Amino acid sequence: MTTQTVPAPRPEGTAAATPLLEASGVVMRFGGLTAVNNVDLTVNTGEIVGLIGPNGAGKTTFFNCLTGLYVPTEGTVRYQGTVLPPKPHLVTSAGIARTFQNIRLFANMTVLENVLVGRHTRTKEGLLSALLRGPGYKKAEAEGREKAMELLEFIGLDHKADHLSRNLPYGEQRKLEIARAMASEPGLLLLDEPTAGMNPQETRAAEELVFAIRDKGISILVIEHDMRFIFNLCDRTAVLVQGQKIVEGDKETVQNDERVITAYLGAPLEGATDTAASTEADQ
Amino acid sequence: MTTTKSPALPLPLPAAKALVLAGGLATAASTFIHWTWTSEFPGDLTVDGYPGGLQILTLAAGLLIALFSLPLYGVKGTRWLTPAGPNAPVLVLGAAAAATTWFTLIAIATELGGLANLEPGGWIAGVASLLPLIGALGLPQTGPTVGLPSSGGVLAITRHYLGSFTRLVGPNPDLAPVKPLNRWVETLIIIAVAGLGLTVFTYGIVTEYGELFIGFLILTALGTWALMRAGLVSRLTALTARHRGTTTAAAFAAAAAFPFTQSDDHFASVGVNILIFATVALGLNVVVGLAGLLDLGYVAFLGVGAYAAALVSGSTSSPVGLHLPFWGAALVGMAAALVFGVVIGAPTLRLRGDYLAIVTLGFGEIFRIAVNSLDGVSGPKVTNGPNGIRNIPDLDILGFDFGQAHTFGSFTLGRFANYFLLMLLVTAFVVTVFSRANDSRIGRAWVAIREDETAAQAMGINGFKLKLLAFALGAALAGLAGTVMAHVSYSVVPDPYQFAGAVPPNSAFLVAAVVLGGMGTIAGPLLGATLLYLIPEKLVFLKEYQLLVFGIALVLLMRLRPEGLIANRRAQLEFHDKDTDTAAPAETDDAPASTDPGSTAGLTTAGA
Ligand SMILES: Nc1ncnc2c1ncn2[C@@H]1O[C@H](COP(=O)(O)OP(=O)(O)OP(=O)(O)O)[C@@H](O)[C@H]1O
Ligand SMILES: [Mg+2]
């Protein structure tokens, strides 16, 4: 089948932008179901890019393809010009970190330990040095704790460093997931619905947090259902419907696009419902 | 949270207190009168003026009640005994005295055939031991009072009363921290506690008959609960956390003192076997407790180590004509187990959960079958099949012959005592390895994998590599223990290295020791292994029902205390999380303790 890819209108003022993440022609099929269909997406350095779409559009699946959790059926993902291997831990050490839509903290570890685990790729101490406990090990460990505490301060959870993460309230768990992801010192942060389940105040605070993270020089790709959040934050937004990217552009472009409106109002698009590309599954 | 309620029994307060104190003293006194007329019941309870056997336990319970009723009366200088309030500890101790005493009386009646075999002392003890419990029920407790059971059925009623009792006693306290004492005083306390621990453990190990051992278990379990409820345990935990080094040294010294308390080498042999079993359980804890990999064939690594050491021991039945010194044999054993671990782990660790458990179980059995077959008939002659490798010579390290008894001053250390001390060093090594690995980047990665492997991978952790590392480290530690085991037991045969059996070590017992003791802790598997070794050793009268009873006990324990006897540091934090904002800032930046408070343990039903 042919895919209609709308040529992405360049956002204003990105003439000098260098692409950080380039996904091209990403396809993900589960049996007969094409969850992600030939999606191209670029995130430039210093950008905040939004990814929206109805439930089941394939946004999370696309994230999983980017981070190596799924091996895409087709297509490549490049980060800083090199093709990423489809192994989650290698993607993370290359510089992409993520959070999960359904929070996946290490529930029985403390807040601080969660962040320390996030630093795994940025530290090198192996088993032997842990057993021998030389001065180098102690220094690295102390430094790691210091950096982790700094991050906790940044997101405002330093006073709960010794709490078990499962005992945190929901909003703080989301924040902790962000801190844990940031601990790997990424160049690109993928946030999967960071404000899901938050009240308006918390959502506002999350917006501030995302800006603050960008100001640290980290690019961001964020999935959200909250349109206010997306349009406040994002330099650019891509819309995914039934696994296909139908529009990409700035606020006005997206808001005024008819296909987006139909998709969100639930009107049938190509004769399917808004859940998934179920027509393809039938064939 | 100390909401004082009306007592369960309507007694005037002075009467209730008096009942506790007088009951405790009377219980203690009753042990000086004979309880039965014949010495057929083990322990000889027929002598006046000289408590013996199970009477000693009742005596101890009575004295403890008397001691803990002093803070009840507000006696100066005794309030430190019950920092969390004096009422609940006497309630639990009352139950301990009653349970221990009535267990004894029932045992006498059943074994000798009827209540007629009880002499006046027994009756007095039976009545006296109930008084403190009644008195304590007349004291206001924090929990809700005991209501009537809602429905019939013996089980339902028992459950109702047990549950009500637990609720009445209330949860173990969260105490606000206190000012540290003088450094030397604290050190002395640690030494005293280590000494007490040694005494209790030694008593348990040398109990001569099953009844005494059961009584001992009842008293220690309930006694520990009382101490926890009193708040002494959390005080002690805080104190040991301040002096990790001292605590470790004291615990080690206490364990090392054990063979010196024994004139008979028999209990040293029990001791060394417990140590081996406990050390292997601790090694398994790396795999199960930290990395969360259920390995049901772990005992094979112990076997690999034992066989490797036996082959290079210079034994006449070893086809390898090599006689390495112990350090060489230990290295060979560790290396062989490590290689075996990697060989088994590499293909299987890609599986998750139940599949891994089943495959490891299979590999464990394959090991046993393989060594059975390498007998020169069905395969090459390496292990002599079921006959095993025999006549393993005793170790000789720097001229110290482990096979001979050695005399130091007035102490004589027999063969098993020698091996006990050697094995203790190995245990200390494994404890160090475990605690250092646990509190490190690698240990955190293991726990992360256990908690959520996908998220761990997304954090940059190479799941497969780290799981293989855990598997290899666990295997090497078991292999090391195996090298000592080969020498201790003179010979190495395939039988013990099976999945399930009536006596340890076998894979099922090892997993049980870890889960029962407390996954991810150090003290947990040590305690769990000790119990699981002693129970089949002491309760021989259960004979073929051992495994059945064992299974029922495990099911019950997992219902009552799923986190194991010793809760993980992380699980403990869960309780501390309640008084969050006061306690947290005090301990922000300090590196968290590397080991778990290993000194105390107890059966509690905190969360029932
Ligand atoms: N592992 C999988 N196996 C089979 N189907 C899958 C798998 N993962 C996702 N899908 C399917 O792919 C489609 C897209 O799912 P995805 O979770 O990516 O949607 P989403 O856009 O993130 O939706 P939401 O907004 O609800 O989070 C769905 O139909 C889903 O059922
Ligand atoms: Mg999603």
PDB file of N, CA, C and O in Angstrom, chain B residues 501-547:
ATOM      1  N   GLY B 501      15.228 -33.585  48.776  1.00  0.00           N
ATOM      2  CA  GLY B 501      15.499 -34.725  49.629  1.00  0.00           C
ATOM      3  C   GLY B 501      15.088 -34.372  51.035  1.00  0.00           C
ATOM      4  O   GLY B 501      14.660 -33.250  51.307  1.00  0.00           O
ATOM      5  N   ALA B 502      15.238 -35.339  51.940  1.00  0.00           N
ATOM      6  CA  ALA B 502      14.784 -35.096  53.299  1.00  0.00           C
ATOM      7  C   ALA B 502      15.820 -34.321  54.104  1.00  0.00           C
ATOM      8  O   ALA B 502      15.501 -33.747  55.134  1.00  0.00           O
ATOM      9  N   VAL B 503      17.062 -34.334  53.667  1.00  0.00           N
ATOM     10  CA  VAL B 503      18.084 -33.616  54.426  1.00  0.00           C
ATOM     11  C   VAL B 503      18.818 -32.647  53.500  1.00  0.00           C
ATOM     12  O   VAL B 503      18.985 -32.919  52.320  1.00  0.00           O
ATOM     13  N   PRO B 504      19.260 -31.531  54.060  1.00  0.00           N
ATOM     14  CA  PRO B 504      20.024 -30.594  53.260  1.00  0.00           C
ATOM     15  C   PRO B 504      21.399 -31.167  52.953  1.00  0.00           C
ATOM     16  O   PRO B 504      21.834 -32.069  53.665  1.00  0.00           O
ATOM     17  N   PRO B 505      22.173 -30.690  52.013  1.00  0.00           N
ATOM     18  CA  PRO B 505      21.752 -29.653  51.078  1.00  0.00           C
ATOM     19  C   PRO B 505      21.111 -30.288  49.862  1.00  0.00           C
ATOM     20  O   PRO B 505      21.598 -31.284  49.361  1.00  0.00           O
ATOM     21  N   ASN B 506      20.024 -29.741  49.423  1.00  0.00           N
ATOM     22  CA  ASN B 506      19.518 -30.068  48.096  1.00  0.00           C
ATOM     23  C   ASN B 506      18.893 -28.794  47.589  1.00  0.00           C
ATOM     24  O   ASN B 506      18.650 -27.867  48.353  1.00  0.00           O
ATOM     25  N   SER B 507      18.653 -28.727  46.292  1.00  0.00           N
ATOM     26  CA  SER B 507      18.252 -27.440  45.715  1.00  0.00           C
ATOM     27  C   SER B 507      16.985 -26.889  46.353  1.00  0.00           C
ATOM     28  O   SER B 507      16.881 -25.692  46.622  1.00  0.00           O
ATOM     29  N   ALA B 508      16.027 -27.775  46.640  1.00  0.00           N
ATOM     30  CA  ALA B 508      14.773 -27.294  47.201  1.00  0.00           C
ATOM     31  C   ALA B 508      15.012 -26.670  48.570  1.00  0.00           C
ATOM     32  O   ALA B 508      14.484 -25.604  48.884  1.00  0.00           O
ATOM     33  N   PHE B 509      15.829 -27.326  49.392  1.00  0.00           N
ATOM     34  CA  PHE B 509      16.129 -26.780  50.716  1.00  0.00           C
ATOM     35  C   PHE B 509      16.870 -25.459  50.608  1.00  0.00           C
ATOM     36  O   PHE B 509      16.665 -24.547  51.412  1.00  0.00           O
ATOM     37  N   LEU B 510      17.760 -25.369  49.635  1.00  0.00           N
ATOM     38  CA  LEU B 510      18.525 -24.130  49.487  1.00  0.00           C
ATOM     39  C   LEU B 510      17.610 -22.962  49.143  1.00  0.00           C
ATOM     40  O   LEU B 510      17.694 -21.890  49.754  1.00  0.00           O
ATOM     41  N   VAL B 511      16.728 -23.202  48.163  1.00  0.00           N
ATOM     42  CA  VAL B 511      15.795 -22.126  47.802  1.00  0.00           C
ATOM     43  C   VAL B 511      14.927 -21.788  49.005  1.00  0.00           C
ATOM     44  O   VAL B 511      14.699 -20.615  49.317  1.00  0.00           O
ATOM     45  N   ALA B 512      14.492 -22.836  49.719  1.00  0.00           N
ATOM     46  CA  ALA B 512      13.649 -22.592  50.890  1.00  0.00           C
ATOM     47  C   ALA B 512      14.396 -21.771  51.933  1.00  0.00           C
ATOM     48  O   ALA B 512      13.827 -20.867  52.537  1.00  0.00           O
ATOM     49  N   ALA B 513      15.674 -22.070  52.129  1.00  0.00           N
ATOM     50  CA  ALA B 513      16.452 -21.330  53.129  1.00  0.00           C
ATOM     51  C   ALA B 513      16.505 -19.857  52.761  1.00  0.00           C
ATOM     52  O   ALA B 513      16.401 -18.980  53.629  1.00  0.00           O
ATOM     53  N   VAL B 514      16.665 -19.573  51.491  1.00  0.00           N
ATOM     54  CA  VAL B 514      16.758 -18.175  51.061  1.00  0.00           C
ATOM     55  C   VAL B 514      15.414 -17.475  51.211  1.00  0.00           C
ATOM     56  O   VAL B 514      15.316 -16.387  51.785  1.00  0.00           O
ATOM     57  N   VAL B 515      14.366 -18.143  50.735  1.00  0.00           N
ATOM     58  CA  VAL B 515      13.052 -17.497  50.746  1.00  0.00           C
ATOM     59  C   VAL B 515      12.539 -17.360  52.174  1.00  0.00           C
ATOM     60  O   VAL B 515      12.027 -16.324  52.580  1.00  0.00           O
ATOM     61  N   LEU B 516      12.737 -18.437  52.956  1.00  0.00           N
ATOM     62  CA  LEU B 516      12.278 -18.419  54.345  1.00  0.00           C
ATOM     63  C   LEU B 516      13.046 -17.392  55.165  1.00  0.00           C
ATOM     64  O   LEU B 516      12.486 -16.646  55.958  1.00  0.00           O
ATOM     65  N   GLY B 517      14.353 -17.332  54.951  1.00  0.00           N
ATOM     66  CA  GLY B 517      15.168 -16.420  55.744  1.00  0.00           C
ATOM     67  C   GLY B 517      14.946 -14.978  55.362  1.00  0.00           C
ATOM     68  O   GLY B 517      14.895 -14.100  56.212  1.00  0.00           O
ATOM     69  N   GLY B 518      14.790 -14.732  54.095  1.00  0.00           N
ATOM     70  CA  GLY B 518      14.618 -13.351  53.644  1.00  0.00           C
ATOM     71  C   GLY B 518      15.512 -13.087  52.451  1.00  0.00           C
ATOM     72  O   GLY B 518      16.730 -13.024  52.604  1.00  0.00           O
ATOM     73  N   MET B 519      14.890 -12.925  51.296  1.00  0.00           N
ATOM     74  CA  MET B 519      15.665 -12.755  50.075  1.00  0.00           C
ATOM     75  C   MET B 519      16.403 -11.412  50.091  1.00  0.00           C
ATOM     76  O   MET B 519      15.885 -10.416  50.560  1.00  0.00           O
ATOM     77  N   GLY B 520      17.602 -11.455  49.556  1.00  0.00           N
ATOM     78  CA  GLY B 520      18.347 -10.209  49.415  1.00  0.00           C
ATOM     79  C   GLY B 520      19.044  -9.751  50.676  1.00  0.00           C
ATOM     80  O   GLY B 520      19.698  -8.718  50.677  1.00  0.00           O
ATOM     81  N   THR B 521      18.899 -10.499  51.779  1.00  0.00           N
ATOM     82  CA  THR B 521      19.587 -10.116  53.003  1.00  0.00           C
ATOM     83  C   THR B 521      20.754 -11.062  53.254  1.00  0.00           C
ATOM     84  O   THR B 521      20.878 -12.094  52.597  1.00  0.00           O
ATOM     85  N   ILE B 522      21.592 -10.699  54.200  1.00  0.00           N
ATOM     86  CA  ILE B 522      22.698 -11.587  54.560  1.00  0.00           C
ATOM     87  C   ILE B 522      22.266 -12.508  55.689  1.00  0.00           C
ATOM     88  O   ILE B 522      22.427 -13.724  55.633  1.00  0.00           O
ATOM     89  N   ALA B 523      21.690 -11.912  56.727  1.00  0.00           N
ATOM     90  CA  ALA B 523      21.329 -12.715  57.885  1.00  0.00           C
ATOM     91  C   ALA B 523      20.222 -13.702  57.555  1.00  0.00           C
ATOM     92  O   ALA B 523      20.174 -14.793  58.128  1.00  0.00           O
ATOM     93  N   GLY B 524      19.348 -13.347  56.610  1.00  0.00           N
ATOM     94  CA  GLY B 524      18.206 -14.194  56.281  1.00  0.00           C
ATOM     95  C   GLY B 524      18.587 -15.604  55.895  1.00  0.00           C
ATOM     96  O   GLY B 524      18.219 -16.566  56.575  1.00  0.00           O
ATOM     97  N   PRO B 525      19.350 -15.766  54.804  1.00  0.00           N
ATOM     98  CA  PRO B 525      19.720 -17.129  54.399  1.00  0.00           C
ATOM     99  C   PRO B 525      20.545 -17.851  55.458  1.00  0.00           C
ATOM    100  O   PRO B 525      20.410 -19.071  55.607  1.00  0.00           O
ATOM    101  N   LEU B 526      21.362 -17.116  56.217  1.00  0.00           N
ATOM    102  CA  LEU B 526      22.144 -17.775  57.266  1.00  0.00           C
ATOM    103  C   LEU B 526      21.195 -18.368  58.302  1.00  0.00           C
ATOM    104  O   LEU B 526      21.335 -19.529  58.714  1.00  0.00           O
ATOM    105  N   LEU B 527      20.210 -17.561  58.713  1.00  0.00           N
ATOM    106  CA  LEU B 527      19.253 -18.040  59.703  1.00  0.00           C
ATOM    107  C   LEU B 527      18.360 -19.134  59.113  1.00  0.00           C
ATOM    108  O   LEU B 527      18.133 -20.178  59.748  1.00  0.00           O
ATOM    109  N   GLY B 528      17.889 -18.890  57.898  1.00  0.00           N
ATOM    110  CA  GLY B 528      17.020 -19.877  57.257  1.00  0.00           C
ATOM    111  C   GLY B 528      17.721 -21.215  57.116  1.00  0.00           C
ATOM    112  O   GLY B 528      17.147 -22.268  57.399  1.00  0.00           O
ATOM    113  N   ALA B 529      18.985 -21.168  56.691  1.00  0.00           N
ATOM    114  CA  ALA B 529      19.730 -22.407  56.510  1.00  0.00           C
ATOM    115  C   ALA B 529      19.949 -23.106  57.846  1.00  0.00           C
ATOM    116  O   ALA B 529      19.834 -24.330  57.952  1.00  0.00           O
ATOM    117  N   THR B 530      20.238 -22.326  58.888  1.00  0.00           N
ATOM    118  CA  THR B 530      20.435 -22.927  60.202  1.00  0.00           C
ATOM    119  C   THR B 530      19.186 -23.682  60.640  1.00  0.00           C
ATOM    120  O   THR B 530      19.252 -24.833  61.070  1.00  0.00           O
ATOM    121  N   LEU B 531      18.049 -23.011  60.495  1.00  0.00           N
ATOM    122  CA  LEU B 531      16.797 -23.654  60.886  1.00  0.00           C
ATOM    123  C   LEU B 531      16.533 -24.898  60.059  1.00  0.00           C
ATOM    124  O   LEU B 531      16.196 -25.957  60.590  1.00  0.00           O
ATOM    125  N   LEU B 532      16.715 -24.762  58.753  1.00  0.00           N
ATOM    126  CA  LEU B 532      16.384 -25.887  57.873  1.00  0.00           C
ATOM    127  C   LEU B 532      17.365 -27.030  58.038  1.00  0.00           C
ATOM    128  O   LEU B 532      17.063 -28.165  57.704  1.00  0.00           O
ATOM    129  N   TYR B 533      18.555 -26.736  58.538  1.00  0.00           N
ATOM    130  CA  TYR B 533      19.472 -27.842  58.810  1.00  0.00           C
ATOM    131  C   TYR B 533      19.087 -28.525  60.114  1.00  0.00           C
ATOM    132  O   TYR B 533      19.070 -29.748  60.216  1.00  0.00           O
ATOM    133  N   LEU B 534      18.776 -27.689  61.130  1.00  0.00           N
ATOM    134  CA  LEU B 534      18.531 -28.247  62.461  1.00  0.00           C
ATOM    135  C   LEU B 534      17.206 -28.995  62.545  1.00  0.00           C
ATOM    136  O   LEU B 534      17.102 -29.989  63.261  1.00  0.00           O
ATOM    137  N   ILE B 535      16.202 -28.503  61.828  1.00  0.00           N
ATOM    138  CA  ILE B 535      14.884 -29.123  61.984  1.00  0.00           C
ATOM    139  C   ILE B 535      14.916 -30.612  61.604  1.00  0.00           C
ATOM    140  O   ILE B 535      14.525 -31.453  62.422  1.00  0.00           O
ATOM    141  N   PRO B 536      15.398 -30.980  60.411  1.00  0.00           N
ATOM    142  CA  PRO B 536      15.459 -32.435  60.138  1.00  0.00           C
ATOM    143  C   PRO B 536      16.451 -33.164  61.033  1.00  0.00           C
ATOM    144  O   PRO B 536      16.249 -34.334  61.364  1.00  0.00           O
ATOM    145  N   GLU B 537      17.479 -32.476  61.464  1.00  0.00           N
ATOM    146  CA  GLU B 537      18.484 -33.096  62.331  1.00  0.00           C
ATOM    147  C   GLU B 537      17.889 -33.421  63.702  1.00  0.00           C
ATOM    148  O   GLU B 537      18.173 -34.465  64.279  1.00  0.00           O
ATOM    149  N   LYS B 538      17.058 -32.501  64.205  1.00  0.00           N
ATOM    150  CA  LYS B 538      16.550 -32.669  65.568  1.00  0.00           C
ATOM    151  C   LYS B 538      15.242 -33.450  65.606  1.00  0.00           C
ATOM    152  O   LYS B 538      14.978 -34.155  66.567  1.00  0.00           O
ATOM    153  N   LEU B 539      14.416 -33.259  64.597  1.00  0.00           N
ATOM    154  CA  LEU B 539      13.095 -33.878  64.667  1.00  0.00           C
ATOM    155  C   LEU B 539      13.098 -35.209  63.934  1.00  0.00           C
ATOM    156  O   LEU B 539      12.273 -35.459  63.071  1.00  0.00           O
ATOM    157  N   VAL B 540      14.034 -36.083  64.317  1.00  0.00           N
ATOM    158  CA  VAL B 540      14.130 -37.365  63.622  1.00  0.00           C
ATOM    159  C   VAL B 540      12.885 -38.199  63.797  1.00  0.00           C
ATOM    160  O   VAL B 540      12.578 -39.053  62.978  1.00  0.00           O
ATOM    161  N   PHE B 541      12.125 -37.914  64.882  1.00  0.00           N
ATOM    162  CA  PHE B 541      10.952 -38.752  65.117  1.00  0.00           C
ATOM    163  C   PHE B 541       9.885 -38.559  64.044  1.00  0.00           C
ATOM    164  O   PHE B 541       8.981 -39.361  63.907  1.00  0.00           O
ATOM    165  N   LEU B 542      10.016 -37.473  63.280  1.00  0.00           N
ATOM    166  CA  LEU B 542       9.030 -37.272  62.209  1.00  0.00           C
ATOM    167  C   LEU B 542       9.228 -38.272  61.082  1.00  0.00           C
ATOM    168  O   LEU B 542       8.316 -38.536  60.308  1.00  0.00           O
ATOM    169  N   LYS B 543      10.449 -38.791  60.999  1.00  0.00           N
ATOM    170  CA  LYS B 543      10.797 -39.780  59.983  1.00  0.00           C
ATOM    171  C   LYS B 543      10.252 -39.420  58.600  1.00  0.00           C
ATOM    172  O   LYS B 543      10.565 -38.372  58.056  1.00  0.00           O
ATOM    173  N   GLU B 544       9.421 -40.312  58.055  1.00  0.00           N
ATOM    174  CA  GLU B 544       9.021 -40.115  56.651  1.00  0.00           C
ATOM    175  C   GLU B 544       8.072 -38.936  56.476  1.00  0.00           C
ATOM    176  O   GLU B 544       7.794 -38.527  55.367  1.00  0.00           O
ATOM    177  N   TYR B 545       7.552 -38.398  57.598  1.00  0.00           N
ATOM    178  CA  TYR B 545       6.635 -37.269  57.468  1.00  0.00           C
ATOM    179  C   TYR B 545       7.382 -35.949  57.397  1.00  0.00           C
ATOM    180  O   TYR B 545       6.777 -34.897  57.256  1.00  0.00           O
ATOM    181  N   GLN B 546       8.716 -36.028  57.529  1.00  0.00           N
ATOM    182  CA  GLN B 546       9.500 -34.800  57.582  1.00  0.00           C
ATOM    183  C   GLN B 546       9.181 -33.838  56.458  1.00  0.00           C
ATOM    184  O   GLN B 546       8.912 -32.657  56.677  1.00  0.00           O
ATOM    185  N   LEU B 547       9.211 -34.363  55.225  1.00  0.00           N
ATOM    186  CA  LEU B 547       8.999 -33.471  54.089  1.00  0.00           C
ATOM    187  C   LEU B 547       7.594 -32.880  54.108  1.00  0.00           C
ATOM    188  O   LEU B 547       7.402 -31.728  53.758  1.00  0.00           O
TER     189      LEU B 547
END
